[in-house]
Amino acid sequence: MTGESLDRIPVIIAIGEFLEQPADPAEAREPVDLMAQALRAAELDAGVPLLPSINSIELVGQVSWRYSDPVNLLCHRLGIKPARAINASMGGETPIRLIHQAALRIAKGESQVAAVVGGEAVSALNKARKAKVKLDWPPLASREDTVKLDFEKLPLSRSAKKAAATDPVHIYPLYENALQAAKGQTPAQGTAESAALWARYAAVAADNPYAWIRTAPSAEDIGTPSESNRMVSHPYPKLMVANPNVNQAGTVIVASLAWARTAGIADDKIVYIHGGAAAHEPGDYLLRDGYDHSTAQQAVLERAVEVAGGDAGVFDLAELYSCFPVVPKMAMATLGLREDVEPTVAGGLTFFGGPLNNYMTHGVCAMVRRLRSGEGKVGLVYGQGGVVSKHHALVLASFPATTPLDEEYSVQDKADALRGPVPELIDDYAGPAEIETFTVLYGPTGHVRHGVVIARNPDGARLIARVRADDEISLALLTSTEQSPVGAKGYARIDAFGNLVWEAGALRDRRAVPKKFCTVERDGKITIVTINRPDSMNSLHPFANEELSEVFDEFQADPDQWVAILTGAGDRAFSSGNDLKFTATAMARGDQAPMPTKGFAGLTSRWDLSKPVIAAVNGVAMGGGFEIALACDLIIASRNAVFALPEPKVGLAALAGGLLRLPRQIGLKQAMGMILTGRRVSAEEGLSLGFVNEVVEPDDLIAAARRWAEEISACSPMSVRASKEAVLRGLEEDLQSASMSQTRYPAMGALFRSNDIKEGPLAFAQKRAPQWKGH
């Protein structure tokens, strides 16, 4: 080789890793310090003064601590001034891409010595928070000043966010379950395969001095859920999930072969970069052609085989990205490695540790050590970023390549050509849907949060829906170990919380579901709804609110029901509002306590109900309970009724309409007197203030409410609805505008088109009682 050719041959000349597991979190190093230690280790590995010669340094996207400019802080700590210092992007494939690009710059004569470095300290942060220890690290940069990087957030559709399937731990199982179904495996067989594969990774990690977990659990331990190996997302327990809870840093130094020899780098330390490939999938995982494969991964790995000479059998060593088992499963199926080749040289992101975007730097370090030791001559390193999104592979060897490094390493055209048609993504769908793939999400205590189903409607359009935690039938289908539910038929609907949900089997009649939290009585044209949670003062949790919301949906849709009465069971409370015990328990489990789209009791945010609702308040109406009553058209109160918006007393605010409705109903000053003090108001005072229509003895409450309802029912229901709509809409406009608009309101238009508008005058003229039709 000529001197000029040696200047253009890129080689790896040094590697450095640093692992820290301090007993005292206060002694833990910050991420930049971990990276500095890794670079110093690389200088020792090289055996020559290396750091001052670095003219390019790229820092893999860092997450665990907010810095404004981590790469320049690192250079300052090391006392080096490279001409090129870059804070690089996010993504698990990033280290491979940066090493490849550094090699290409060297091949083009643009660089001589380049470093790729990364590090994270998630374990230190978590331990410090738990122990309430203040870390002696640089102040956190503000979010505005923190370095901005590509791919900081996954590109997600509204549909994915609504289904709460937004994190990698939610998404990779969708691929796993689809792959198992495509291979004809039962879930039990698929899990056994994953566990056996992960045991191979664990065994390698046990021999790696830089690994976080070195206990080498067995396949049985890995695949069996337990208290220490809780389910995370079906079918993955904790020991099949990437472990970011580490303090690790690593670096790889690339230089020209000429520089390495001039600097005195020993030949047995040099590893040659033969070439590689890259491609990506559409960023939003719902806009992909399927979930049992990745055409980008396939194209990249097939090109890597071509770089190695066209036969995967030449690979003696491999590091296949391993955030979740499905990634190396798919990769191994494409590659067809020799049986004696392990899929990892480092130990994988579960057992070696998953320092977020930087694992593959450690993978390359381990590969270099193996190639140097003579355990193999040719190695494949494959990294993946996002969620099966970005793919990059490199071929490394202990001997020079026969051809120069190819500048054109993208195989995107091939990936795109292999990709099948992408189905239309639909929202707000109700109808039959067949499972394409699925998972179940678990909370930190091992409880089911909800299932997730990606499904197709009869036209082939794709949707993503939740499977509710209270849907035992559908969850049993999803978690079966004997048969994959992929291909199972069911129905999708929008539930009271506004979520698209999927239910197994035939279409379910929600009206036939037994009521758990309320009772409903229909007496002629009057619907009487009773909140039935007397033991908790008729407080409302999400499921009670949902049930009431569906009850009022039925009332609103039923043309034969004209007036509703809402009351509470027992004599202590109408409703004490939000069930704070339920909310506290949910929050302690890391769950939310959602509100139906139509609000407390399905009423406080129901803006289109023209039928009148009467609140029969039989005791305490506090907070949300008072807000429900204010959302009704009339309030009939028993003498022992008590009203209040006490939220300010507990640091909250009445945001379910109380702050807005009360001033409209009793005037600003009187409302402020109640709102700002949170004071309790009796039924009699409520009557004098004007938000109560009548006060009666407790035993007479329902009879009085019925009397009001019957008086309303004696009127034309079309007139009542038109009048209610005109009053409420008119409050939103000035008097002149409302006067001009009222005839254009929907209920008023319906009145003018109805039989009732003819029946009223006709009955009056004929001196008989009108026969209202309500349409």
Coordinates of C-alpha atoms in Angstrom, one line a residue, residues 169 173 191 222-241 439-448 479:
V169 CA -41.9 -0.8 26.2
P173 CA -44.4 -6.2 22.2
T191 CA -42.0 -16.8 25.3
I222 CA -36.1 -15.0 32.7
G223 CA -39.4 -16.3 31.3
T224 CA -41.3 -16.8 34.5
P225 CA -43.0 -13.8 36.0
S226 CA -42.4 -13.3 39.7
E227 CA -42.3 -10.6 42.3
S228 CA -38.8 -9.7 41.2
N229 CA -39.6 -10.3 37.5
R230 CA -42.9 -8.6 37.2
M231 CA -44.8 -8.3 33.9
V232 CA -44.1 -5.1 32.1
S233 CA -45.9 -5.4 28.7
H234 CA -47.2 -8.7 27.5
P235 CA -45.5 -11.0 26.8
Y236 CA -42.4 -9.4 28.3
P237 CA -41.5 -9.6 32.0
K238 CA -38.8 -7.3 33.5
L239 CA -35.9 -9.6 32.5
M240 CA -36.8 -9.3 28.8
V241 CA -36.8 -5.5 28.9
T439 CA -50.1 -6.3 24.0
V440 CA -51.2 -5.7 27.6
L441 CA -49.6 -3.0 29.7
Y442 CA -48.9 -3.5 33.4
G443 CA -48.4 -1.1 36.3
P444 CA -45.4 -1.2 38.7
T445 CA -47.4 -3.4 41.1
G446 CA -48.1 -6.0 38.4
H447 CA -51.7 -5.0 37.9
V448 CA -53.2 -4.6 34.4
T479 CA -53.1 -13.2 27.8

